[in-house]
Coordinates of C-alpha atoms in Angstrom, one line a residue:
Chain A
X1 CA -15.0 9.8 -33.5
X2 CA -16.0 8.5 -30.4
X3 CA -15.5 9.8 -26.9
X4 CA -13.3 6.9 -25.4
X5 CA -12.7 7.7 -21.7
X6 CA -9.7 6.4 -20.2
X7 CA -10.3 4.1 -17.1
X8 CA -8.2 3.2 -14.8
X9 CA -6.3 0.0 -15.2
X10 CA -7.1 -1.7 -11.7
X11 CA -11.3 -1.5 -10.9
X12 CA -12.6 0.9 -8.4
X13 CA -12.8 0.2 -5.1
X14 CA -14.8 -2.4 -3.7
X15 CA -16.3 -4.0 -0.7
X16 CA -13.1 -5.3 0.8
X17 CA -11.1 -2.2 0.2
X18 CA -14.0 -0.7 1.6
X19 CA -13.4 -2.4 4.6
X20 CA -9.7 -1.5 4.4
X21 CA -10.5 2.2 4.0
X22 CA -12.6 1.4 7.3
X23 CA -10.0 -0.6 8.9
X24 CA -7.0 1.8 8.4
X25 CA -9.5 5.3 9.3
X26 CA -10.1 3.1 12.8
X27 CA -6.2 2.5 13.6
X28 CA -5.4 5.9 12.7
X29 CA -8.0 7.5 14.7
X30 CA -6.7 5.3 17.8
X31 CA -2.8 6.1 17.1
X32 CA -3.5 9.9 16.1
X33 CA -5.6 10.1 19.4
X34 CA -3.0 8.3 21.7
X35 CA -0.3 10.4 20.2
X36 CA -2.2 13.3 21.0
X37 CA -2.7 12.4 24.4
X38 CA 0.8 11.7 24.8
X39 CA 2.2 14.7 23.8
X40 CA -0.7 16.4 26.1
X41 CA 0.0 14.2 28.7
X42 CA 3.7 15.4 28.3
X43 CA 2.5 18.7 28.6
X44 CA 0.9 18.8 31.8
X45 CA 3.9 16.9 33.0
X46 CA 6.1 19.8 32.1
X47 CA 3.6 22.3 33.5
X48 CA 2.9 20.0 36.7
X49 CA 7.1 20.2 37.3
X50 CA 7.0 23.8 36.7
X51 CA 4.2 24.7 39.8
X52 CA 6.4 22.6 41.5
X53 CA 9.8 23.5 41.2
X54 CA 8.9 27.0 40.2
X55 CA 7.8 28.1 44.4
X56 CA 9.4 28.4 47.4
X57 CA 8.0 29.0 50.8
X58 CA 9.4 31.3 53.6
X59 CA 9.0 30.9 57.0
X60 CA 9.5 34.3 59.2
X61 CA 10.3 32.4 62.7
X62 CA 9.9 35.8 64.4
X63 CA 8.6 38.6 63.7
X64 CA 5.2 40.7 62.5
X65 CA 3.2 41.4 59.3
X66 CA 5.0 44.8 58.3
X67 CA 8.3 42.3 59.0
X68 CA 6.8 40.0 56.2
X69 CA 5.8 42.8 53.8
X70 CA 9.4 44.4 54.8
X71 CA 11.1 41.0 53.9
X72 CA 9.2 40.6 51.1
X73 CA 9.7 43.2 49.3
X74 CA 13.7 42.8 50.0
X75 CA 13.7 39.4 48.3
X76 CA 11.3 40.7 45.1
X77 CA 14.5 42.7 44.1
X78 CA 16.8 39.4 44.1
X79 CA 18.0 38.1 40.8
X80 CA 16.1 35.0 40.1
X81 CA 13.0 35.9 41.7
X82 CA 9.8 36.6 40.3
X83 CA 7.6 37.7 43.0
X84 CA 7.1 37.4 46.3
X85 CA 4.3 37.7 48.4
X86 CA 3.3 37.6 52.8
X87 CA 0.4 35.6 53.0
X88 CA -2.4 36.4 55.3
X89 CA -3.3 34.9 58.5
X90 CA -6.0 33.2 56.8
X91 CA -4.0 31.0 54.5
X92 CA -1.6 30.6 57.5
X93 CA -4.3 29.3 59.2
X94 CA -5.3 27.0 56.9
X95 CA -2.4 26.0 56.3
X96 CA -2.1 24.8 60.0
X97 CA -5.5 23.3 60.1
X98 CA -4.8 19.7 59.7
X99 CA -2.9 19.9 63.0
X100 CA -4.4 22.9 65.1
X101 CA -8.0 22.8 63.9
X102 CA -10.0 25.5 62.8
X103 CA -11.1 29.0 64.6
X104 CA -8.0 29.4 66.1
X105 CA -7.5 32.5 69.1
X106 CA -6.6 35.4 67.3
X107 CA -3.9 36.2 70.1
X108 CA -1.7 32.9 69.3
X109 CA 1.3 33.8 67.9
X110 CA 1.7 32.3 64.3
X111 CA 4.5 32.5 61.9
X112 CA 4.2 34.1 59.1
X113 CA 5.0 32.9 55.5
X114 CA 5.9 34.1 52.2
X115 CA 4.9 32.6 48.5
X116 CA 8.1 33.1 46.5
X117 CA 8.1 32.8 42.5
X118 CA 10.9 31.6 41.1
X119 CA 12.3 32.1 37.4
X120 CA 12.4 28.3 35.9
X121 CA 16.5 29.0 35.6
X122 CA 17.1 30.0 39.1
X123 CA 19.6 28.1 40.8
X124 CA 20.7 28.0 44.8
X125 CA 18.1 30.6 45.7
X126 CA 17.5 29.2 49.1
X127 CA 21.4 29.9 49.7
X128 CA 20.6 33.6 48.7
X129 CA 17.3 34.5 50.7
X130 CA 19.0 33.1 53.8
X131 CA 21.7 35.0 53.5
X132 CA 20.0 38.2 52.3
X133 CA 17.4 37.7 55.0
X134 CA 19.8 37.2 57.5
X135 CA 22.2 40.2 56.6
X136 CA 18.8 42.4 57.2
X137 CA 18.5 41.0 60.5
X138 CA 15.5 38.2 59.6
X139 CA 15.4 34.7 61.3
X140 CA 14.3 32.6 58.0
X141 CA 13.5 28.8 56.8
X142 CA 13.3 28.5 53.3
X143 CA 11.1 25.6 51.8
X144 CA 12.1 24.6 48.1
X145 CA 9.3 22.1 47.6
X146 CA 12.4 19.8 46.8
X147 CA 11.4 16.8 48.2
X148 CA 8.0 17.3 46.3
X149 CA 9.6 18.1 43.1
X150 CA 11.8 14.6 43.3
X151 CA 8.3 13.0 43.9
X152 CA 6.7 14.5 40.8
X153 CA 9.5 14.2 38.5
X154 CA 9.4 10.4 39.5
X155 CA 5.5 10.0 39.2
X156 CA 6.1 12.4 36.0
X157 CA 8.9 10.2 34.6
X158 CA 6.5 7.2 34.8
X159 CA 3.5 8.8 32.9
X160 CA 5.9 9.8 29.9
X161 CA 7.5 6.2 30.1
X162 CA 3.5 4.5 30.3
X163 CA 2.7 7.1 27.6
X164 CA 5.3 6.2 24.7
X165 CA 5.2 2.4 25.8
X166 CA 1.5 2.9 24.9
X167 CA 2.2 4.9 21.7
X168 CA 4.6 2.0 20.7
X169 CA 2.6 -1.1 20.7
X170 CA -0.5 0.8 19.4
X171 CA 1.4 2.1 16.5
X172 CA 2.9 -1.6 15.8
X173 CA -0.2 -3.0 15.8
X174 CA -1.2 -0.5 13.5
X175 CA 1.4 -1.1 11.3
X176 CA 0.7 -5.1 11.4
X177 CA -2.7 -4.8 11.0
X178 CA -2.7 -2.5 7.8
X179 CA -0.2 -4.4 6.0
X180 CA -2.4 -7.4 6.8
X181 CA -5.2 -6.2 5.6
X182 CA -3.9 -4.6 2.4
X183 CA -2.5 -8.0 1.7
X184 CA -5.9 -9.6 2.1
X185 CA -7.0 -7.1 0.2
X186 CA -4.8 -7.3 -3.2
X187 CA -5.2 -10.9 -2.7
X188 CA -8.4 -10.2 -4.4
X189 CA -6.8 -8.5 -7.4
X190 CA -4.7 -11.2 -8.4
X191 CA -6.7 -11.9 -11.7
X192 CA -6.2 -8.4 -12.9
X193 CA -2.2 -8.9 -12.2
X194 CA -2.4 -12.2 -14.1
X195 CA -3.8 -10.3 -16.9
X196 CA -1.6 -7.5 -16.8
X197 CA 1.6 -9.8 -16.8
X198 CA 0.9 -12.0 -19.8
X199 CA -0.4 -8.6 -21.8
X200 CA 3.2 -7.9 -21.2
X201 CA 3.1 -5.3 -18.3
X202 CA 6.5 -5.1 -16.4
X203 CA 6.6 -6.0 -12.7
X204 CA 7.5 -2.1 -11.8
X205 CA 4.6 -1.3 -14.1
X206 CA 2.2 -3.4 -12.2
X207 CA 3.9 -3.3 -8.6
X208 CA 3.4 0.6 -9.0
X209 CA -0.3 0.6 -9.9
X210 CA -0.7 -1.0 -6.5
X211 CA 1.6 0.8 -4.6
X212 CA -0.3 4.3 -6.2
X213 CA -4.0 3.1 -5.2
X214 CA -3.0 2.1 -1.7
X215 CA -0.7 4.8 -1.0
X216 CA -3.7 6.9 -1.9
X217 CA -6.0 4.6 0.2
X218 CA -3.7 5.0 3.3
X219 CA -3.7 8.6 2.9
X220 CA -7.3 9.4 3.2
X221 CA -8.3 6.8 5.5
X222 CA -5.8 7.6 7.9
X223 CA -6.3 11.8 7.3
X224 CA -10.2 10.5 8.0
X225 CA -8.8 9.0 10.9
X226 CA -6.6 11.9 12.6
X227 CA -9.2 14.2 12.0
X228 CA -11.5 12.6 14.3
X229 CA -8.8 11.9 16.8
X230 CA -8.4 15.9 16.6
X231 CA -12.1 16.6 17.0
X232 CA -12.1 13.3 19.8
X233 CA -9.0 15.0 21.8
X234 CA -10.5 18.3 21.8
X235 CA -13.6 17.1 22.9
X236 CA -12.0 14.9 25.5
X237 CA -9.5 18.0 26.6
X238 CA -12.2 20.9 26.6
X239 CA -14.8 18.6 28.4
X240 CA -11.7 17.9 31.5
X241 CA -10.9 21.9 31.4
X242 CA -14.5 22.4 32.8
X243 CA -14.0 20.0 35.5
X244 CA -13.0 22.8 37.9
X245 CA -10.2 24.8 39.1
X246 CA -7.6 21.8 39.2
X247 CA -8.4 21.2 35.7
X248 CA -4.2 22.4 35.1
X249 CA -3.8 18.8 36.4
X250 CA -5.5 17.7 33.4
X251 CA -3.5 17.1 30.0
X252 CA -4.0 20.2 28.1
X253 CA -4.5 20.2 24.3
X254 CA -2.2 22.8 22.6
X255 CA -2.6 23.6 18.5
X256 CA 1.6 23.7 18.2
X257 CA 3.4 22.2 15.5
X258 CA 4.0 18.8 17.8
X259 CA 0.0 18.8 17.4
X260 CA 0.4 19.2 13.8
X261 CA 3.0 16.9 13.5
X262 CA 1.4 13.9 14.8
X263 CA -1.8 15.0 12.5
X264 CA 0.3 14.3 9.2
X265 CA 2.4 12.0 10.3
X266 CA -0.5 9.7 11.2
X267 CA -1.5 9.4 7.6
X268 CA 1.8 9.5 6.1
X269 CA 2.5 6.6 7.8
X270 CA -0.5 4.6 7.1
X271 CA 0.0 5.3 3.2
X272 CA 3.7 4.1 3.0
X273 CA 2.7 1.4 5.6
X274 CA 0.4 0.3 2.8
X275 CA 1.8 1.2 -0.1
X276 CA 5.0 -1.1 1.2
X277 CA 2.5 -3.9 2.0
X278 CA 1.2 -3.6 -1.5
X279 CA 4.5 -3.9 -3.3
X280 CA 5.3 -6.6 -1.1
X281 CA 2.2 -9.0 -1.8
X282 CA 2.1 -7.7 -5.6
X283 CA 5.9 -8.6 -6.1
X284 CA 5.1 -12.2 -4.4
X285 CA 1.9 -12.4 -6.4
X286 CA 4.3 -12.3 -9.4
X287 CA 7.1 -14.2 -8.3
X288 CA 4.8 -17.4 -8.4
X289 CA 4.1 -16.1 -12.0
X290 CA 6.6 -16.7 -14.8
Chain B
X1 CA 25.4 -10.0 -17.6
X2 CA 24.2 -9.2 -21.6
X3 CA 20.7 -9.2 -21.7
X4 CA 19.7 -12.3 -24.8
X5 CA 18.8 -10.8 -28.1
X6 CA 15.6 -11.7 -29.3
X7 CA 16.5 -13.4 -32.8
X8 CA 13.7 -13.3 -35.6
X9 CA 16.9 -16.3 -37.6
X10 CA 15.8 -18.5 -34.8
X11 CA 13.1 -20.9 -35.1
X12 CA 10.3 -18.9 -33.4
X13 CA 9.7 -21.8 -30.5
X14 CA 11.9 -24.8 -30.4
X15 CA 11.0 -27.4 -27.4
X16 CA 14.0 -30.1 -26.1
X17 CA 13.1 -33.3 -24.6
X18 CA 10.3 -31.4 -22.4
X19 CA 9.1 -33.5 -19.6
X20 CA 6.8 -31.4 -17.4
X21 CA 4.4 -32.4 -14.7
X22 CA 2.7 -31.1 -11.6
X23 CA 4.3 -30.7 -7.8
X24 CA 2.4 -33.8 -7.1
X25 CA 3.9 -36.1 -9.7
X26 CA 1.8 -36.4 -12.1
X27 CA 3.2 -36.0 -15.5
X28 CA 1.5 -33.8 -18.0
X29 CA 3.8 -33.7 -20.9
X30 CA 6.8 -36.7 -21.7
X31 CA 9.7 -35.9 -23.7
X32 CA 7.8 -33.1 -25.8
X33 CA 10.1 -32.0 -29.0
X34 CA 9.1 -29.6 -31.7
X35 CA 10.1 -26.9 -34.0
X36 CA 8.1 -23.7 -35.3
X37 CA 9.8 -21.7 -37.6
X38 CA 9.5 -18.3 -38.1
X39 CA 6.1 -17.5 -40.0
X40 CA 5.0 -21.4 -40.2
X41 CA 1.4 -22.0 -38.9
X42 CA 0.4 -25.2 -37.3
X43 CA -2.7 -26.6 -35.4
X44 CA -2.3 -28.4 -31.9
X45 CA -4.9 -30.9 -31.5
X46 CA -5.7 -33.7 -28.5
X47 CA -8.4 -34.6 -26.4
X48 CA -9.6 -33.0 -23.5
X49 CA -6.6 -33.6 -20.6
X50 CA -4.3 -34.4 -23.2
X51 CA -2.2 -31.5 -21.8
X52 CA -2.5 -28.7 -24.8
X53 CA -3.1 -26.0 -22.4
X54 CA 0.2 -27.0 -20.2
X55 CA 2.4 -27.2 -23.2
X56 CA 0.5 -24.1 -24.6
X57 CA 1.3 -22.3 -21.4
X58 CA 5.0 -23.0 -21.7
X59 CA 4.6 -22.0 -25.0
X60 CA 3.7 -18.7 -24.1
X61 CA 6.3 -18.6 -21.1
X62 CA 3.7 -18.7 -18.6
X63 CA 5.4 -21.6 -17.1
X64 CA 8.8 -23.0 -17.1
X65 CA 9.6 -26.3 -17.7
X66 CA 10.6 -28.8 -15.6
X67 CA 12.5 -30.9 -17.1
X68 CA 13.9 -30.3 -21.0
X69 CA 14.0 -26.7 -22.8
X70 CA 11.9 -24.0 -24.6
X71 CA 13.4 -21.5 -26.6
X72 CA 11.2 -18.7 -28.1
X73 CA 13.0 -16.6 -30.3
X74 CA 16.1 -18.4 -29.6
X75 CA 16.2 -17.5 -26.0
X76 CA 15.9 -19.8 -22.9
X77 CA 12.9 -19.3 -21.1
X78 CA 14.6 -21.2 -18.1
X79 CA 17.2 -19.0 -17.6
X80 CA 15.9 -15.8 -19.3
X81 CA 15.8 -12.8 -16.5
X82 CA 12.0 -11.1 -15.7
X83 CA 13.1 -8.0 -17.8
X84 CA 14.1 -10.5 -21.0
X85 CA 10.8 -12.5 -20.1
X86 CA 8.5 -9.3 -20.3
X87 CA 10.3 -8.5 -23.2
X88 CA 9.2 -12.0 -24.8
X89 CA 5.7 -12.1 -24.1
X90 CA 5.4 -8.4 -25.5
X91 CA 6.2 -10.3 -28.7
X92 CA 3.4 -12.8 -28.4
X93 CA -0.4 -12.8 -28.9
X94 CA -2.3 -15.2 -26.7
X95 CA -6.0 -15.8 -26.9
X96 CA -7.3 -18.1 -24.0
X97 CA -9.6 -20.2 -23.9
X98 CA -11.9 -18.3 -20.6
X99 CA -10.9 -14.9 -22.6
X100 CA -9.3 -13.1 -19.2
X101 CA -11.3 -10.0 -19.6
X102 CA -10.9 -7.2 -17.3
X103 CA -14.6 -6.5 -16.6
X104 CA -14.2 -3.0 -15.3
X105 CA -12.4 -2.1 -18.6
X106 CA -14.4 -1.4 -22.0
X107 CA -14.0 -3.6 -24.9
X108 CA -11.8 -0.9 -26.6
X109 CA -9.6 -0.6 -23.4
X110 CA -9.4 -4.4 -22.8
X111 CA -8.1 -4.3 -26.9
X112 CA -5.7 -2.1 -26.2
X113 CA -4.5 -3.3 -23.4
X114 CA -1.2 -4.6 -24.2
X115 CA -0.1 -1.3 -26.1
X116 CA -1.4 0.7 -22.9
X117 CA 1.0 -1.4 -20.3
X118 CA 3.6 -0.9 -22.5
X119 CA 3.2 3.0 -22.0
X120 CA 2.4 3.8 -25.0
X121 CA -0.1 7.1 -25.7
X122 CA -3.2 6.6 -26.9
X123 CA -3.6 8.9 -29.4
X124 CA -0.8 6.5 -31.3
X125 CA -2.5 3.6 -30.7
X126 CA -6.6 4.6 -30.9
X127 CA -7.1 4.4 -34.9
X128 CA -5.3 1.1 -35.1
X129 CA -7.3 -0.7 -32.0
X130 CA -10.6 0.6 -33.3
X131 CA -10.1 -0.5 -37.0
X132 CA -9.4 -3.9 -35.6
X133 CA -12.4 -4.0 -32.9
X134 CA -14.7 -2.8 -36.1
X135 CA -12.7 -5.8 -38.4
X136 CA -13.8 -8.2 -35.5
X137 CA -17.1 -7.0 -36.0
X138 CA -17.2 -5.0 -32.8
X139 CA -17.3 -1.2 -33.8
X140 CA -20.4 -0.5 -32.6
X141 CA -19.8 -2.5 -29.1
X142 CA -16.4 -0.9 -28.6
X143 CA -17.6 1.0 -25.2
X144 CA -19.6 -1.7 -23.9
X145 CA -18.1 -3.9 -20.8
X146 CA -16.8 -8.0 -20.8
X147 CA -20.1 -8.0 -18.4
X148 CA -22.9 -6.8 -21.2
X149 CA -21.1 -9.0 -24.1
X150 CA -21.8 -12.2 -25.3
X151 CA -19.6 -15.1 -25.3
X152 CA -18.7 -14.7 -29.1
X153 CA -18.2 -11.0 -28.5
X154 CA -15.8 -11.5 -25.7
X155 CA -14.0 -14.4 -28.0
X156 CA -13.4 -11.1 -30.4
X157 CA -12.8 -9.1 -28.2
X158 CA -9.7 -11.6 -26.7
X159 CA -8.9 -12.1 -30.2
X160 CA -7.9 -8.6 -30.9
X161 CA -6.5 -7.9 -27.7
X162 CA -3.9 -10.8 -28.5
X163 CA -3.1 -9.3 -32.0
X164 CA -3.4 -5.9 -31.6
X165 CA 0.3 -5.2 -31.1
X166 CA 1.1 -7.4 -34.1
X167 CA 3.0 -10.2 -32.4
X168 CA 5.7 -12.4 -33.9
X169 CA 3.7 -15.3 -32.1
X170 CA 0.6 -16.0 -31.5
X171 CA -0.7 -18.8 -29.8
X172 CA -4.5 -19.6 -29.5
X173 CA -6.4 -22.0 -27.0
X174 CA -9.7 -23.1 -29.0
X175 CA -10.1 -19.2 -30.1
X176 CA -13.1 -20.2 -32.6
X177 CA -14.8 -22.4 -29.8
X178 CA -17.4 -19.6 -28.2
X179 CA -18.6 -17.9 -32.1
X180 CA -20.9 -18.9 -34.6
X181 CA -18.8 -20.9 -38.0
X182 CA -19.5 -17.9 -39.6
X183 CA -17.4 -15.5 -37.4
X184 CA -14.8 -18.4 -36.4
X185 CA -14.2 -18.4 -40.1
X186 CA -13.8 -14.8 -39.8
X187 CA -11.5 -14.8 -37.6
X188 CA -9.2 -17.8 -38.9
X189 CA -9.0 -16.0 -41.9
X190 CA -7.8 -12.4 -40.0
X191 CA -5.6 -14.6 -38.5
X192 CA -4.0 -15.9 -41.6
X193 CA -3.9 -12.8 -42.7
X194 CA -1.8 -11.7 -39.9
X195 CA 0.6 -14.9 -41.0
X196 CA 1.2 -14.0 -44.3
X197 CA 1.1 -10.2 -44.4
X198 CA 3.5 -10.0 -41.1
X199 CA 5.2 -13.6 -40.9
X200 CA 3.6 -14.4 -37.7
X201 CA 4.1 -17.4 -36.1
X202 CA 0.6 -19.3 -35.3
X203 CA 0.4 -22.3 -33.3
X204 CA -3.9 -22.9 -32.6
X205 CA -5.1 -25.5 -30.1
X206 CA -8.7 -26.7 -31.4
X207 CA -10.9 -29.1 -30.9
X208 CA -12.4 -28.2 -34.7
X209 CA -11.6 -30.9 -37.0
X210 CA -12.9 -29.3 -40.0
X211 CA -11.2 -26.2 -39.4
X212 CA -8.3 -28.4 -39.6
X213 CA -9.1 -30.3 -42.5
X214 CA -10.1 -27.3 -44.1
X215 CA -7.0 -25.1 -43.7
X216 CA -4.8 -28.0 -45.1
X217 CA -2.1 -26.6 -42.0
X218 CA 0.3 -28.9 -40.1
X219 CA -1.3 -30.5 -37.5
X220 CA 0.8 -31.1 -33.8
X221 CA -1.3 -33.9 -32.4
X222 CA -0.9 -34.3 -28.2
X223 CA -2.2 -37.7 -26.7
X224 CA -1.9 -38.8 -22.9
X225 CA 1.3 -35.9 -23.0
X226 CA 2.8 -37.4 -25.9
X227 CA 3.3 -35.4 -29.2
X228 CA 2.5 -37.5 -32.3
X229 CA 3.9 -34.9 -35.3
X230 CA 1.6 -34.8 -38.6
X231 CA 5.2 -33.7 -40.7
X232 CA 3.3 -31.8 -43.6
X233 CA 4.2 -28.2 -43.8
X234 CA 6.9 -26.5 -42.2
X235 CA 7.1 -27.5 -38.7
X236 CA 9.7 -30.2 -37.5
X237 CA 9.6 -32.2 -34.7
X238 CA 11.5 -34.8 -33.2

């Protein structure tokens, strides 16, 4: 008896699905990598709003160091704070440069400040450490970096707004161009449908080979695709991380499951993206046929 | 809405007052009627352009008409739904005249082709697909691709593709015009055979005059898209 091997009803792949395979790896690459970068950019957002809104400065209007480290360690037992700390004279004086210069007399009187850490759920703090302060006899300002946080959350609120309007009309043209191509594609195969109709073959029959070998084709081209965009944003985020101590300004790549989301997704997508396309162009393939 | 029954009473094709012609106006085929009854056998002959492969391809429900009717089995192909249409063609064998080969299939896959779409397992199907690719004179060519054949193989290898489920109807476009007399001979006589053994309906288009002559068969004669009826046998046309 012979050995009859059972091929598969619609040829291998050729040149154009080649191209295809090539066409859909590209656009997922790009839309894997944007997403990335948007959920990274999101990140940094959140982390960039937390410095921010997470520190408070306290100004001692009179008073000595032992006053600071006296004040400060009155506000550490607060509820809400995290920690507080008198800064030196040098930072002071830095902090004054811009408007006193540098090498100041070490007999001018300066104020003293204090780095407060809030917890992220702290609310009407500045209320508190006056009133706290006060009650012990201090003369206080309190700095909540308000003004600073409104400014950030506005610049922030524009990056995340840039960022999904980005992800939107890459992922449409993704969409567009993968259905395109897959119908350019199958347009290529319409002898085998011819054959397969008047051999009797239903339309579901035939619609689903399609749908199967371009599912598939989605599938690994876009995996192919978010793969690199993984080993593309990792490059592209570890590479920024060495550019120096503000590199937390940077978007920061995080393996989490929004990570791992946008790494299946991708493909997912691209495979029902063209599996749709293919059912589409096979069912109007047969529609002109009787 | 009922699905049509196929009926095997019902004259196998039956064609009213068929006028078909192209988008652009040209007419192919003027006020076509015919009759083939159930296990009858009957040549189509006509020039080249004479319009044997249009009225062939209605015949097989590849097209609709569009003017007049066709009924195969006694069902409408103008109004008969996709499922009902499917369900028609699984009835009937068609050998054309370029063969429609899949290349990237083997000639026993391309043979078995219409069982396969069908669903059908192979191990049901694999004795009876091989004894006919070895009647056709292909058993030792049955792993060998449309590509590496020659024409006459590929002829054979159409020829049992169209009979291999044992249709009710077959319908042939010049199947002995690409093998040697000796083989076309063969392969009239498997396909007489098939009309007397299982009733099948056979309508042949051929240029082959002595094939004609020879098998004594009614003859449907098509000239400039007019049918001109030779009434021997047991066809009837209009």
């Amino acid at each position: 008896m012979p050995d009859l091997k059972r091929s598969p009803l619609l040829p291998r792949e050729d040149a154009r699905e080649a191209a295809l395979f090539f066409v859909v790896a590209a656009l997922c690459f790009l839309a894997a990598l944007t997403g990335l970068a948007t959920r990274a950019a999101y990140g940094a957002a959140e982390s960039w709003a937390g410095q921010v809104q997470g520190e408070m400065t306290i100004r001692l209007v009179d008073g000595g160091e032992e006053d600071a480290e006296s004040l400060a360690r009155l506000l550490s037992d607060l509820p809400g704070i995290r920690s507080v700390e008198a800064e030196d004279r040098d930072v002071t004086e830095s902090l004054l440069a811009p408007w006193l210069g540098t090498n100041l007399p070490d007999d001018l009187p300066l104020s003293w400040y204090l780095g407060v850490q809030t917890m992220p759920d702290a609310a009407n703090l500045s209320e508190t450490i006056v009133d706290t302060a006060e009650g012990a006899g201090f003369q206080v300002e309190v700095e909540d970096h308000q003004r600073w946080a409104n400014d950030v959350e506005r610049s922030l609120g524009i990056l995340r707004l840039t960022g999904m309007v980005a992800l939107i009309l890459l992922v449409t043209i993704v969409l567009s161009v993968i259905a395109f191509a897959t119908h350019s594609a199958l347009l290529a195969r319409r002898d085998v449908v011819h054959v397969l109709h008047t051999c009797g073959a239903s339309d579901r029959f035939i619609s689903r080979l399609f749908e199967h070998r371009f599912f598939g084709l989605g599938l690994r081209a876009g995996g192919l695709g978010a793969l690199f965009a993984l080993l593309g944003a990792m490059l592209l985020f570890f590479g920024a991380k060495q550019a120096g101590e503000r590199s937390w300004l940077l978007p920061q790549m995080s393996p989490d499951i929004g990570t791992f989301i946008v790494l299946v997704v991708t493909p997912l997508i691209a495979a029902i993206v063209a599996m749709i396309a293919a059912r589409i162009t096979v069912g109007r393939a047969l529609s002109e046929l009787n | 809405m009922t699905e049509p029954v196929l009926s095997l009473d019902e004259p196998t094709i039956r064609v009213d007052s068929v006028n078909h012609g192209y988008v652009s106006g040209d007419h192919v085929l003027g006020d076509i009627n015919m009759e083939l009854k159930a296990g009858s056998f009957a040549f189509l002959t006509g020039p080249s352009g004479s319009g044997k492969t249009t009225l062939l391809q209605l015949l097989y429900a590849a097209q609709k008409p569009r003017n007049g009717r066709v009924f195969l089995f006694g069902v409408e192909t103008n109004t008969a739904s996709r499922q009902t249409l499917t369900r028609l063609r699984r009835r009937i064998g068609v050998v054309y005249q370029d063969f429609r080969l899949l290349n990237h299939l083997t000639a026993y896959e391309n043979a078995a082709l219409p069982l396969r779409v069908t669903g059908q397992h192979e191990r049901e199907y694999r004795d009876d697909v091989l004894d006919l690719l070895n009647w056709v004179g292909l058993g030792d060519r049955i792993q060998a691709k449309p590509t590496t054949l020659s024409g006459g193989e590929q002829q054979r290898v159409a020829i049992a593709r169209a009979l291999v489920n044992k249709p009710h109807l077959l319908i042939a476009d010049e199947p002995t015009g690409n093998v040697d007399p000796e083989m076309g001979e063969r392969l009239i006589r498997l396909i007489l055979e098939l009309n007397r053994r299982l009733s099948t309906t056979v309508l042949i288009a051929t240029h082959d005059i002595a094939l004609v002559e020879r098998l004594q068969a009614p003859i449907l004669r098509l000239e400039n898209g007019l049918l001109m009826h030779d009434r021997r046998g047991d066809f009837s046309g209009g």
